[in-house]
Amino acid sequence: MADGSIPSFKAADLVIQLSSALQTKPDVTGFGSVFTDHMLTIEWSATEGWQAPHIKPFGNLSLHPACSSLHYGIQLFEGLKVYRGDDHQLRLFRPTLNLDRMANSAKRACLPAFDQSELLGCIRRLIEIEQDWIPHSGPASLYIRPTFIGTEPTLGLKKPAHALLYVILSQAGSYFNNEAEGLSLWADPKYTRAWKGGTGDCKMGGNYGCSLSAQYEAVDYGCQQVLWLYGEDHQITEAGTMNIFLHWINEDGEEELATPPLDGLILPGITRQSILEITRKWDEFKVTERYLTMGQLCSALKQQRVKEMFGSGTACVICPVGHIVYQGERLHIPCQDKTSLLTSQIVKELTDIQNGRTTSDWTLLV
Amino acid sequence: MADGSIPSFKAADLVIQLSSALQTKPDVTGFGSVFTDHMLTIEWSATEGWQAPHIKPFGNLSLHPACSSLHYGIQLFEGLKVYRGDDHQLRLFRPTLNLDRMANSAKRACLPAFDQSELLGCIRRLIEIEQDWIPHSGPASLYIRPTFIGTEPTLGLKKPAHALLYVILSQAGSYFNNEAEGLSLWADPKYTRAWKGGTGDCKMGGNYGCSLSAQYEAVDYGCQQVLWLYGEDHQITEAGTMNIFLHWINEDGEEELATPPLDGLILPGITRQSILEITRKWDEFKVTERYLTMGQLCSALKQQRVKEMFGSGTACVICPVGHIVYQGERLHIPCQDKTSLLTSQIVKELTDIQNGRTTSDWTLLV
């Protein structure tokens, strides 16, 4: 879409105003609480179209109190990371997949289209300016959060005539605290994350807001996250805000790595897709997008056919599952640490690409 | 809950800063685009609790760009109206029902509880200040929009440690443009508004954002709003952002006013509840909360058993349905104007209460 067929802002039109008061960069500890010195903002209106993109000092947004993003959830986001390689070069991991997904979400949210390559150009410029924020060593990286909100300043549900696309950057250390023990999941069909005809395959805010009280009910049951079930047969769909994988000997006695198919309920995760592509390339076991039910999991656990389960996502990369609380039982999931052959091999292959130790067209130099 | 058992802000602590530049009040034409001169804001944080409520000049909110309301849809709203009676007194219509629903939505969104009577006290004070905005004649009123958003300034889905409750007031004329012809609805099971285990019974923003693209697909089919279906049997659930009523001769030959039951999918509308209570009091026909499928509706239309259908909501009050586009057919719904005996009687009874012509404990004097 670099041909300009979509009316869009242009990276070449960037207006850059640098901050005169740069922060001291703290050590990277958590996720998402420390932001860099600058942000990217791009305004759109139905009458004026896209305005020139701006990079300016990080600061609060001034929003009309009737803003459609605050009332009607007309909002979406993306999440990707930029890594500093062993060769000191900065690499984005498969950013075009994030931008494709963002375009899908925008269509679903009735927000305007834009030229994705122009947004990528603006993000690269922002990263260049903020490059000192990208850690020089260790597993930490810089998290990029493109956000797109309706800013229509009138009440009544309608397609917004005003919108704001912005990008903020945040330090990204470890996402969960006790990965060593494996994540504990609460599986109860009383809450549903996504449904046919809904927005489960888009990264829209409403998917998350409606999941929060279930997460805290999970905490009441001594668990960290929700294992989201769907339908009468308790299909396994996602875990917390992650895609879910099961490595097992399936019903037919085959070694299989399985994850639910992209049927509209499942977020098409970039890490999910990368894991599928990496393990299919290995060709060491069956790799399948298929439905998985709690009944199938329970049978496999009884018959000791489960090798491991893990969540995947940009923030956490891979997060092994330690146990699941389901129908009053605490199901122990084997091999819940990162030293397992499979997850450690996947993590190594992914991080080797992200850090430039392996040459790959999955990374884009900044 | 006036006993103070819930930690809450207090109306008695209101800090009032009046605007020095009042607007000229324009004639009331549309809905939700002209706001009054002042707004109510109340801040909360996990560490400090509720702060004193403020009434201050209407203006933009200053929000952190990572604000959890903008990313994760942690947001909810309410909608109610204040009417100027023939006796010039100002009346709120069943405000405690709105505040009860707001408390339910807040629980579902993991936003903090508050004393509802204290919020009502603050809203009454705001209305007193803005009373000149309430029209002196005609069907227009002043629309009250309580809004409650998470303002947690960090990324990562979690219960917000910061929140903002605010109330804005807007002129409220006619909501739809061509009520005379009856609303046209597009019924297609490809989109789902709400689902079991979701948030369809709460007034959270995500319910609306995910419905918007369906509404515009409805427009592509020449319709104004979506008739939301659910499940394999195409249950009728809501119309646009309204509850839906069917007045018909049912399968058993009985005259019946029917609306779907509050099973978690349906927003518990205040107008819906009022219509049920008014018509049950009349005791002239059967009044039922029951499932209604498109199959049942189509059969009834063929057999000329449908008297009328209408949507109900605070913004529109009652909105007759003119036709439904379903599976390639354009279904004509009879009696689609406000001159029908039933809808005109309901509207008269409701407006007589709202305007103080009938004494009722459904109104609260400001």
XYZ file of C-alpha atoms in Angstrom:
732
model
C 0.000 0.000 0.000
C 2.985 2.269 -0.434
C 1.427 3.423 -3.697
C -0.645 5.973 -1.857
C -3.971 4.493 -2.949
C -5.318 5.018 0.586
C -5.587 8.609 1.791
C -2.993 8.671 4.532
C -0.594 10.737 6.547
C 3.025 10.505 5.332
C 6.124 9.813 7.373
C 7.873 12.409 5.213
C 5.565 15.071 6.681
C 6.621 14.354 10.274
C 6.816 17.436 12.455
C 9.318 16.805 15.218
C 9.476 18.786 18.440
C 12.102 17.386 20.805
C 11.734 17.511 24.567
C 13.946 19.971 26.390
C 13.795 17.939 29.607
C 14.843 14.320 29.050
C 14.254 11.869 31.880
C 16.978 9.890 33.600
C 16.391 6.353 32.377
C 15.622 4.033 35.294
C 16.625 0.357 35.335
C 14.120 -1.830 33.557
C 12.077 -3.743 36.106
C 8.397 -4.140 35.259
C 6.224 -3.761 32.216
C 4.372 -0.742 30.952
C 4.892 1.784 33.730
C 7.858 3.840 32.497
C 7.447 5.690 29.207
C 10.029 7.348 27.001
C 10.419 11.076 26.438
C 8.450 11.399 23.201
C 5.279 10.169 21.558
C 3.843 10.075 18.056
C 0.391 11.604 17.451
C -1.597 11.766 14.222
C -5.028 13.396 14.028
C -7.785 12.575 11.562
C -11.144 14.137 10.825
C -13.819 13.256 8.293
C -13.667 16.739 6.803
C -9.900 17.358 6.810
C -8.591 13.793 6.467
C -5.268 12.836 8.010
C -3.102 15.617 9.397
C 0.696 15.645 9.445
C 2.160 13.241 12.029
C 3.844 14.802 15.055
C 6.587 13.543 17.318
C 6.480 15.601 20.478
C 7.279 15.440 24.183
C 5.374 12.673 25.990
C 2.424 14.137 27.810
C -1.250 13.893 28.605
C -3.924 13.900 25.919
C -6.587 16.599 25.999
C -9.859 14.830 25.228
C -13.431 16.066 25.056
C -15.453 14.447 27.869
C -17.964 13.108 25.317
C -15.114 11.522 23.319
C -16.419 8.347 21.652
C -13.419 6.372 22.823
C -14.386 6.945 26.464
C -18.100 6.179 26.057
C -18.435 3.600 23.296
C -15.129 1.756 23.390
C -14.135 2.957 19.918
C -10.506 2.136 20.494
C -7.866 -0.397 19.537
C -4.220 -0.990 20.175
C -1.207 -2.988 19.078
C 1.850 -4.237 20.910
C 5.277 -4.988 19.467
C 8.860 -4.742 20.601
C 12.145 -3.363 19.354
C 15.298 -5.252 20.362
C 18.944 -4.244 20.488
C 20.988 -7.022 18.903
C 24.377 -8.356 19.906
C 25.595 -6.328 16.912
C 24.023 -3.187 18.516
C 21.554 -2.852 15.659
C 17.903 -2.201 16.460
C 15.371 -4.691 15.168
C 11.592 -4.686 14.983
C 10.038 -8.172 15.024
C 7.542 -8.749 12.186
C 6.035 -5.250 12.463
C 4.006 -5.595 9.271
C 1.964 -8.359 10.924
C 1.074 -5.962 13.733
C 0.163 -3.260 11.250
C -1.993 -5.664 9.229
C -3.829 -6.628 12.412
C -4.172 -2.965 13.349
C -5.786 -2.278 9.963
C -8.264 -5.124 10.592
C -9.089 -3.775 14.039
C -9.554 -0.273 12.619
C -12.029 -1.568 10.055
C -13.981 -3.419 12.769
C -13.991 -0.296 14.983
C -15.129 1.987 12.112
C -11.910 3.999 12.379
C -10.290 5.302 9.173
C -7.751 3.392 7.089
C -4.201 4.593 6.595
C -1.094 3.528 4.731
C 0.546 1.030 7.062
C 4.013 1.590 5.621
C 3.709 5.287 6.469
C 2.892 4.451 10.089
C 5.857 2.089 10.149
C 8.012 4.932 8.860
C 6.787 7.211 11.655
C 7.396 4.516 14.294
C 10.935 3.933 13.025
C 11.639 7.641 13.330
C 10.266 7.667 16.883
C 12.462 4.695 17.784
C 15.533 6.409 16.339
C 14.870 9.374 18.596
C 14.314 7.119 21.630
C 17.013 4.547 20.848
C 18.910 5.133 24.094
C 15.878 3.677 25.900
C 16.453 0.248 24.348
C 18.404 -1.863 26.853
C 21.951 -2.841 25.895
C 21.902 -6.255 27.507
C 19.650 -8.912 28.949
C 16.190 -9.983 27.846
C 14.626 -6.530 28.213
C 13.424 -4.566 25.196
C 11.362 -1.519 24.387
C 7.631 -2.077 24.011
C 5.793 -0.131 21.298
C 2.102 0.619 21.835
C 0.279 2.005 18.794
C -3.177 3.168 19.910
C -6.083 4.369 17.806
C -9.126 6.034 19.353
C -12.316 7.716 18.251
C -12.365 11.355 19.397
C -15.817 12.277 18.136
C -16.952 14.920 20.661
C -20.683 14.150 20.612
C -22.878 11.532 22.292
C -24.936 8.984 20.367
C -23.342 5.902 18.818
C -22.025 6.631 15.328
C -18.928 6.382 13.162
C -16.478 8.896 14.660
C -15.789 11.961 12.515
C -12.640 12.609 14.558
C -9.915 10.171 15.534
C -6.430 10.125 17.025
C -3.711 7.597 16.293
C -0.810 7.722 18.739
C 2.200 5.643 19.656
C 3.881 5.478 23.048
C 6.970 3.499 24.038
C 7.457 1.782 27.349
C 10.178 -0.151 29.150
C 9.439 -3.873 28.999
C 10.980 -6.169 31.574
C 9.337 -9.348 32.769
C 5.559 -9.452 32.370
C 4.649 -12.056 34.981
C 6.365 -12.439 38.327
C 6.555 -16.164 39.004
C 7.175 -17.771 35.667
C 9.463 -20.328 37.294
C 6.509 -22.114 38.873
C 4.351 -21.960 35.785
C 1.216 -19.915 35.417
C -1.885 -20.930 37.364
C -5.126 -20.723 35.401
C -8.769 -20.689 36.480
C -11.107 -22.331 33.956
C -14.806 -21.617 34.483
C -17.376 -21.380 31.688
C -19.280 -18.641 33.542
C -17.296 -15.921 31.770
C -16.722 -15.797 28.006
C -13.929 -13.747 26.445
C -15.132 -13.732 22.849
C -17.909 -15.198 20.729
C -18.958 -15.791 17.136
C -19.916 -12.488 15.520
C -17.932 -10.488 18.084
C -14.491 -8.859 18.152
C -12.305 -11.583 19.695
C -10.022 -11.567 16.653
C -9.414 -7.794 16.891
C -7.331 -5.933 19.429
C -10.170 -3.705 20.601
C -10.334 -2.415 24.173
C -13.726 -3.923 24.922
C -12.256 -7.442 24.727
C -10.057 -6.606 27.691
C -12.406 -4.553 29.862
C -14.980 -7.327 29.834
C -12.356 -9.872 30.890
C -11.048 -8.051 33.940
C -13.549 -9.139 36.587
C -13.003 -12.772 35.576
C -9.291 -12.269 36.128
C -9.912 -11.084 39.672
C -12.277 -13.973 40.311
C -9.391 -16.185 39.169
C -7.235 -14.513 41.841
C -9.917 -15.320 44.432
C -9.476 -18.968 43.427
C -5.727 -18.704 43.953
C -4.937 -18.447 40.233
C -3.123 -15.789 38.224
C -5.102 -15.782 34.998
C -8.251 -17.090 33.353
C -8.232 -20.025 30.961
C -11.008 -18.861 28.649
C -13.509 -21.554 27.685
C -16.151 -21.441 24.984
C -19.322 -23.349 24.289
C -21.066 -26.349 25.802
C -18.021 -28.548 25.271
C -15.729 -26.115 27.130
C -13.351 -25.426 24.275
C -10.012 -23.998 25.370
C -9.548 -20.666 23.588
C -7.032 -18.328 25.261
C -5.265 -17.840 28.592
C -5.428 -14.376 30.133
C -4.344 -12.147 27.250
C -2.295 -14.890 25.584
C -2.820 -17.522 22.923
C -2.572 -21.062 24.297
C -0.592 -24.098 23.095
C -0.822 -27.758 24.123
C 2.108 -30.082 23.482
C 0.827 -33.631 23.899
C 0.314 -37.085 22.515
C -3.059 -36.637 20.856
C -6.030 -39.041 20.758
C -4.442 -40.859 17.803
C -1.145 -41.409 19.607
C 0.690 -38.720 17.638
C 3.002 -36.135 19.192
C 1.311 -32.844 18.464
C 1.645 -29.139 19.194
C -1.873 -27.756 19.042
C -3.468 -24.326 19.351
C -7.051 -23.270 18.637
C -7.805 -22.188 15.047
C -8.435 -18.570 13.983
C -12.222 -18.923 13.805
C -13.055 -15.373 14.877
C -12.797 -16.058 18.626
C -9.010 -16.133 18.761
C -6.629 -13.196 18.571
C -4.221 -13.832 15.671
C -1.086 -13.439 17.779
C 2.238 -12.682 16.089
C 4.062 -14.917 18.584
C 1.410 -17.601 17.975
C 1.994 -17.438 14.223
C 5.772 -17.443 14.681
C 5.654 -20.514 16.941
C 3.504 -22.350 14.394
C 5.875 -21.453 11.558
C 9.026 -22.326 13.514
C 7.770 -25.704 14.702
C 6.311 -26.588 11.285
C 9.698 -25.855 9.755
C 11.321 -28.228 12.293
C 8.965 -30.985 11.092
C 9.615 -32.994 14.272
C 5.992 -33.479 15.313
C 2.517 -32.661 14.125
C 1.666 -28.938 14.386
C -2.069 -28.290 14.304
C -4.623 -25.506 14.581
C -7.535 -27.426 16.055
C -10.241 -27.302 18.698
C -9.197 -28.520 22.149
C -11.747 -29.153 24.880
C -11.313 -29.435 28.641
C -12.608 -33.007 28.317
C -9.808 -33.886 25.922
C -7.247 -32.200 28.182
C -8.508 -34.002 31.302
C -8.395 -37.401 29.538
C -4.885 -36.689 28.286
C -3.744 -35.654 31.771
C -5.134 -38.888 33.275
C -3.381 -40.907 30.605
C -0.167 -38.919 31.060
C -0.247 -37.795 27.430
C 0.360 -34.100 28.184
C 3.943 -32.916 27.733
C 3.321 -29.243 28.488
C 1.054 -26.258 27.946
C 2.078 -22.676 27.463
C 0.706 -19.246 26.678
C 2.241 -16.997 24.043
C 2.187 -13.263 23.504
C 4.335 -10.279 22.683
C 4.558 -9.092 26.282
C 5.415 -12.488 27.841
C 6.818 -14.321 24.750
C 6.212 -17.846 26.171
C 4.735 -18.550 29.566
C 4.454 -22.196 30.742
C 1.252 -23.275 32.494
C 1.698 -24.912 35.893
C -1.835 -25.867 36.839
C -5.481 -25.320 35.995
C -8.366 -25.103 38.471
C -11.418 -26.627 36.766
C -14.692 -27.892 38.220
C -13.250 -27.957 41.721
C -10.139 -29.871 40.710
C -6.582 -28.638 40.551
C -5.084 -30.127 37.397
C -1.309 -30.327 37.436
C 0.256 -29.616 34.043
C 3.636 -31.305 33.609
C 6.954 -29.735 32.670
C 6.034 -26.199 33.617
C 9.381 -24.512 33.313
C 11.408 -22.889 30.586
C 13.995 -25.651 30.694
C 11.727 -27.962 28.716
C 13.240 -28.832 25.405
C 10.376 -27.484 23.330
C 9.796 -24.115 24.934
C 13.497 -23.428 25.395
C 14.150 -24.281 21.751
C 11.309 -22.012 20.610
C 12.454 -19.171 22.854
C 16.042 -19.587 21.649
C 15.009 -19.538 17.989
C 12.785 -16.486 18.529
C 15.323 -14.523 20.559
C 18.153 -15.419 18.171
C 16.095 -13.828 15.417
C 15.054 -10.840 17.537
C 18.623 -10.164 18.600
C 20.096 -10.661 15.148
C 22.118 -13.779 15.955
C 20.127 -15.528 13.223
C 19.569 -13.673 9.972
C 15.858 -13.576 9.176
C 13.397 -11.615 7.109
C 11.221 -11.550 10.236
C 13.154 -8.571 11.531
C 13.305 -5.066 10.195
C 16.319 -2.923 10.985
C 15.434 0.510 12.361
C -26.541 2.950 51.240
C -26.861 6.402 52.729
C -25.450 4.976 55.946
C -21.934 5.537 54.670
C -21.008 1.851 54.822
C -19.277 2.193 51.432
C -16.261 4.490 51.303
C -17.528 7.282 49.087
C -17.288 10.879 48.122
C -19.977 13.098 49.692
C -22.232 15.592 47.981
C -21.726 17.836 51.026
C -18.043 18.117 50.099
C -18.788 19.531 46.630
C -16.317 22.169 45.499
C -18.040 24.468 43.026
C -16.232 26.701 40.569
C -18.652 28.526 38.296
C -17.807 29.422 34.730
C -17.171 33.071 34.027
C -18.163 32.688 30.368
C -21.610 31.157 29.970
C -22.681 30.080 26.488
C -25.681 31.426 24.657
C -28.102 28.503 24.711
C -28.937 27.402 21.170
C -32.321 25.962 20.193
C -32.558 22.249 20.901
C -32.302 20.353 17.624
C -30.331 17.117 17.825
C -29.057 14.826 20.524
C -25.748 14.885 22.347
C -23.830 17.595 20.538
C -24.414 20.687 22.706
C -23.216 20.528 26.305
C -23.962 22.785 29.228
C -21.502 25.132 30.897
C -20.423 22.930 33.801
C -19.500 19.343 34.554
C -19.110 17.188 37.644
C -15.799 15.355 38.183
C -14.818 13.030 41.027
C -11.400 11.366 41.206
C -10.546 8.109 42.924
C -7.288 6.319 43.618
C -6.554 3.050 45.391
C -4.261 4.810 47.843
C -6.260 7.991 48.523
C -9.804 6.741 47.978
C -12.479 9.097 46.707
C -11.628 12.784 46.499
C -14.076 15.641 46.972
C -16.464 16.052 44.028
C -15.996 19.132 41.864
C -18.414 21.076 39.721
C -16.374 23.156 37.311
C -16.525 24.745 33.874
C -17.101 22.202 31.094
C -13.820 21.414 29.407
C -11.492 18.768 28.072
C -10.118 15.995 30.255
C -6.359 15.648 30.613
C -5.648 11.914 30.369
C -2.416 9.948 30.424
C -1.925 8.303 27.000
C -1.633 4.872 28.675
C -4.948 5.463 30.496
C -6.691 2.091 30.964
C -9.960 3.494 29.690
C -8.395 4.185 26.279
C -6.614 0.832 25.924
C -8.697 -1.766 27.737
C -12.211 -0.381 27.571
C -12.440 0.067 31.338
C -15.348 2.454 31.058
C -19.073 2.634 31.579
C -21.821 5.178 31.307
C -25.420 5.892 32.170
C -28.091 7.957 30.497
C -31.083 9.652 32.104
C -33.061 12.801 31.582
C -34.353 15.703 33.607
C -37.687 17.221 32.545
C -39.293 20.585 33.219
C -42.899 19.987 34.188
C -45.972 21.993 33.326
C -45.667 23.250 36.918
C -42.105 24.425 36.091
C -40.616 21.964 38.557
C -37.627 19.854 37.479
C -38.026 16.095 37.633
C -35.593 13.233 37.298
C -37.163 10.017 36.021
C -36.353 6.954 38.189
C -32.726 8.006 38.755
C -32.087 5.352 41.396
C -32.599 2.658 38.742
C -29.843 4.247 36.663
C -27.575 4.466 39.678
C -28.238 0.818 40.581
C -27.321 -0.201 37.051
C -24.255 2.027 37.196
C -23.146 0.240 40.370
C -23.553 -3.128 38.595
C -21.554 -1.918 35.605
C -18.817 -0.596 37.918
C -18.519 -3.978 39.621
C -18.268 -5.738 36.245
C -15.625 -3.226 35.065
C -13.582 -3.537 38.291
C -14.140 0.137 39.079
C -14.657 1.181 42.707
C -18.028 1.311 44.476
C -19.516 4.537 45.789
C -22.575 5.680 47.662
C -25.205 6.092 44.959
C -27.239 8.588 46.956
C -24.162 10.822 47.191
C -23.763 10.762 43.415
C -27.440 11.583 43.074
C -26.895 14.521 45.415
C -24.030 15.798 43.265
C -26.077 15.395 40.058
C -28.991 17.331 41.580
C -26.636 20.148 42.475
C -25.245 20.193 38.928
C -28.778 20.293 37.506
C -29.689 23.191 39.808
C -26.737 25.134 38.437
C -27.652 24.274 34.827
C -31.440 24.518 35.184
C -31.778 27.228 32.539
C -30.659 24.616 29.989
C -33.801 22.555 30.533
C -36.306 23.466 27.815
C -39.482 25.250 28.920
C -41.767 23.642 26.381
C -42.075 20.793 23.926
C -40.786 17.253 24.190
C -37.124 18.257 24.639
C -35.298 17.651 27.911
C -31.779 17.701 29.285
C -29.825 14.473 28.975
C -27.550 13.482 31.867
C -24.514 11.336 31.076
C -22.703 9.923 34.109
C -19.437 8.368 32.911
C -16.916 6.302 34.862
C -13.492 5.488 33.456
C -10.290 3.788 34.567
C -7.400 6.272 34.532
C -4.635 3.871 35.533
C -1.592 5.352 33.759
C 0.268 2.079 33.066
C -0.007 -0.616 30.407
C -0.838 -4.254 31.203
C -4.392 -5.362 31.979
C -5.174 -4.961 35.673
C -7.687 -3.446 38.054
C -7.200 0.331 37.725
C -5.653 2.050 40.744
C -6.958 5.387 39.434
C -10.411 6.251 38.163
C -12.513 9.248 37.229
C -16.264 9.561 37.554
C -17.735 12.494 35.671
C -21.128 13.767 34.602
C -21.887 15.912 31.574
C -25.246 17.336 30.494
C -26.381 17.634 26.919
C -29.347 19.025 25.025
C -31.660 16.210 23.968
C -34.006 16.743 21.059
C -35.126 13.975 18.746
C -32.814 10.969 18.612
C -33.785 9.504 15.237
C -34.741 11.536 12.188
C -37.574 9.680 10.503
C -39.631 8.185 13.275
C -42.785 8.849 11.297
C -41.995 6.015 8.893
C -40.876 3.629 11.574
C -37.356 2.395 12.089
C -35.834 0.056 9.506
C -33.831 -2.819 10.995
C -31.284 -5.190 9.477
C -31.334 -8.664 11.055
C -28.320 -10.846 10.264
C -26.846 -13.443 12.618
C -23.299 -12.689 11.409
C -22.820 -10.103 14.150
C -23.614 -10.691 17.828
C -24.116 -7.849 20.280
C -23.822 -9.784 23.532
C -23.378 -13.344 24.702
C -23.623 -15.541 27.785
C -20.784 -14.775 30.178
C -20.229 -11.348 28.604
C -21.246 -7.788 29.480
C -24.492 -7.335 27.531
C -26.383 -6.517 30.733
C -23.947 -3.732 31.686
C -23.561 -0.316 30.111
C -19.881 -0.762 29.269
C -18.327 0.928 26.265
C -17.139 -2.289 24.649
C -20.748 -3.343 23.996
C -21.156 -0.329 21.745
C -17.793 -0.220 19.968
C -18.184 -3.808 18.831
C -21.658 -3.064 17.448
C -20.743 -0.093 15.280
C -19.555 -1.842 12.108
C -22.769 -3.895 12.072
C -24.724 -0.669 12.214
C -22.948 0.610 9.112
C -23.482 -2.687 7.334
C -27.167 -2.172 8.177
C -26.963 1.219 6.442
C -25.463 -0.504 3.377
C -28.601 -2.657 3.317
C -30.770 0.451 3.407
C -31.601 0.116 7.110
C -31.080 2.454 10.047
C -30.225 0.047 12.843
C -29.379 -3.581 13.561
C -31.891 -6.034 14.964
C -29.535 -8.087 17.114
C -30.036 -11.838 16.903
C -28.595 -14.535 19.109
C -28.052 -18.233 18.770
C -28.947 -20.886 16.219
C -32.647 -20.104 16.500
C -32.076 -16.382 15.781
C -33.502 -15.044 18.998
C -34.469 -11.380 18.841
C -32.520 -9.559 21.571
C -32.206 -5.787 21.015
C -32.537 -3.206 18.243
C -29.629 -0.809 17.802
C -29.066 0.485 21.319
C -32.687 -0.111 22.368
C -34.675 -2.858 24.040
C -37.284 -4.388 21.747
C -40.994 -5.086 22.247
C -43.434 -7.141 20.174
C -47.172 -6.544 20.502
C -48.910 -9.494 18.882
C -51.340 -12.348 19.117
C -49.040 -15.097 20.357
C -48.915 -18.779 19.329
C -51.694 -19.548 21.805
C -54.021 -16.886 20.393
C -53.475 -14.495 23.307
C -52.853 -10.767 22.910
C -49.378 -10.265 24.334
C -46.755 -7.574 24.772
C -43.452 -9.429 24.844
C -39.814 -8.471 25.345
C -36.767 -10.733 25.837
C -35.959 -11.687 29.441
C -32.996 -10.301 31.418
C -30.819 -13.383 30.971
C -27.472 -11.563 30.873
C -27.663 -10.680 27.165
C -30.165 -7.868 27.542
C -29.552 -4.395 28.898
C -31.993 -3.827 31.788
C -33.445 -0.650 30.347
C -35.279 1.786 32.614
C -37.794 2.551 29.855
C -38.155 -1.229 29.271
C -38.934 -1.785 32.962
C -41.338 1.159 33.040
C -43.248 -0.102 29.996
C -43.565 -3.561 31.568
C -44.812 -2.079 34.831
C -47.278 0.325 33.170
C -48.809 -2.290 30.881
C -48.976 -4.917 33.653
C -50.843 -2.383 35.783
C -53.310 -1.860 32.916
C -53.989 -5.614 32.907
C -55.478 -5.382 29.407
C -53.353 -8.092 27.767
C -50.626 -10.551 28.666
C -47.253 -8.876 29.387
C -44.350 -11.287 29.148
C -40.579 -11.430 29.354
C -39.907 -14.314 26.992
C -37.691 -15.478 24.149
C -38.806 -14.423 20.667
C -37.241 -15.896 17.558
C -37.233 -14.631 13.987
C -39.077 -17.826 13.031
C -41.891 -16.971 15.438
C -41.993 -13.397 14.156
C -42.085 -14.496 10.494
C -44.917 -16.949 11.177
C -46.859 -14.299 13.045
C -46.359 -11.788 10.212
C -47.632 -14.324 7.658
C -50.664 -15.020 9.817
C -51.211 -11.285 10.434
C -50.842 -11.752 14.176
C -48.375 -8.862 14.623
C -49.890 -5.634 15.907
C -46.641 -3.657 16.184
C -43.011 -3.720 17.257
C -41.084 -0.947 18.913
C -37.740 -0.176 20.471
C -37.422 1.553 23.835
C -34.663 3.583 25.420
C -33.954 6.727 27.382
C -32.733 8.654 24.350
C -35.604 7.725 21.991
C -38.301 6.757 24.586
C -40.357 4.637 22.123
C -39.439 4.097 18.512
C -41.814 2.069 16.277
C -40.292 -0.456 13.870
C -41.345 -0.095 10.223
C -39.619 -3.013 8.579
C -36.954 -5.651 9.029
C -34.566 -6.947 6.358
C -33.927 -10.634 7.111
C -32.541 -13.400 4.904
C -33.044 -11.336 1.765
C -36.656 -10.470 2.580
C -38.086 -7.127 3.585
C -40.586 -7.826 6.342
C -43.200 -5.119 6.754
C -44.148 -4.521 10.397
C -47.691 -3.129 10.780
C -48.820 -0.002 12.565
C -45.466 1.723 12.576
C -46.441 5.118 13.834
C -46.938 6.798 17.150
C -50.676 7.092 16.570
C -51.159 3.419 17.476
C -53.237 3.055 20.569
C -50.663 1.110 22.545
C -47.546 3.187 21.930
C -49.387 6.481 22.187
C -50.940 5.380 25.493
C -47.571 4.293 26.857
C -45.883 7.521 25.706
C -48.698 9.577 27.225
C -48.470 7.755 30.552
C -44.680 8.086 30.647
C -44.607 11.749 29.646
C -47.432 12.618 32.032
C -45.270 11.230 34.836
C -42.074 12.868 33.564
C -43.751 16.241 33.232
C -45.552 16.023 36.568
C -49.080 15.902 35.150
C -49.470 12.575 36.954
C -48.166 12.313 40.490
C -45.781 9.367 40.766
C -42.987 8.093 42.970
C -41.092 7.445 39.721
C -39.963 11.044 39.633
C -37.630 12.865 41.950
C -37.878 16.622 42.233
C -34.566 18.430 41.808
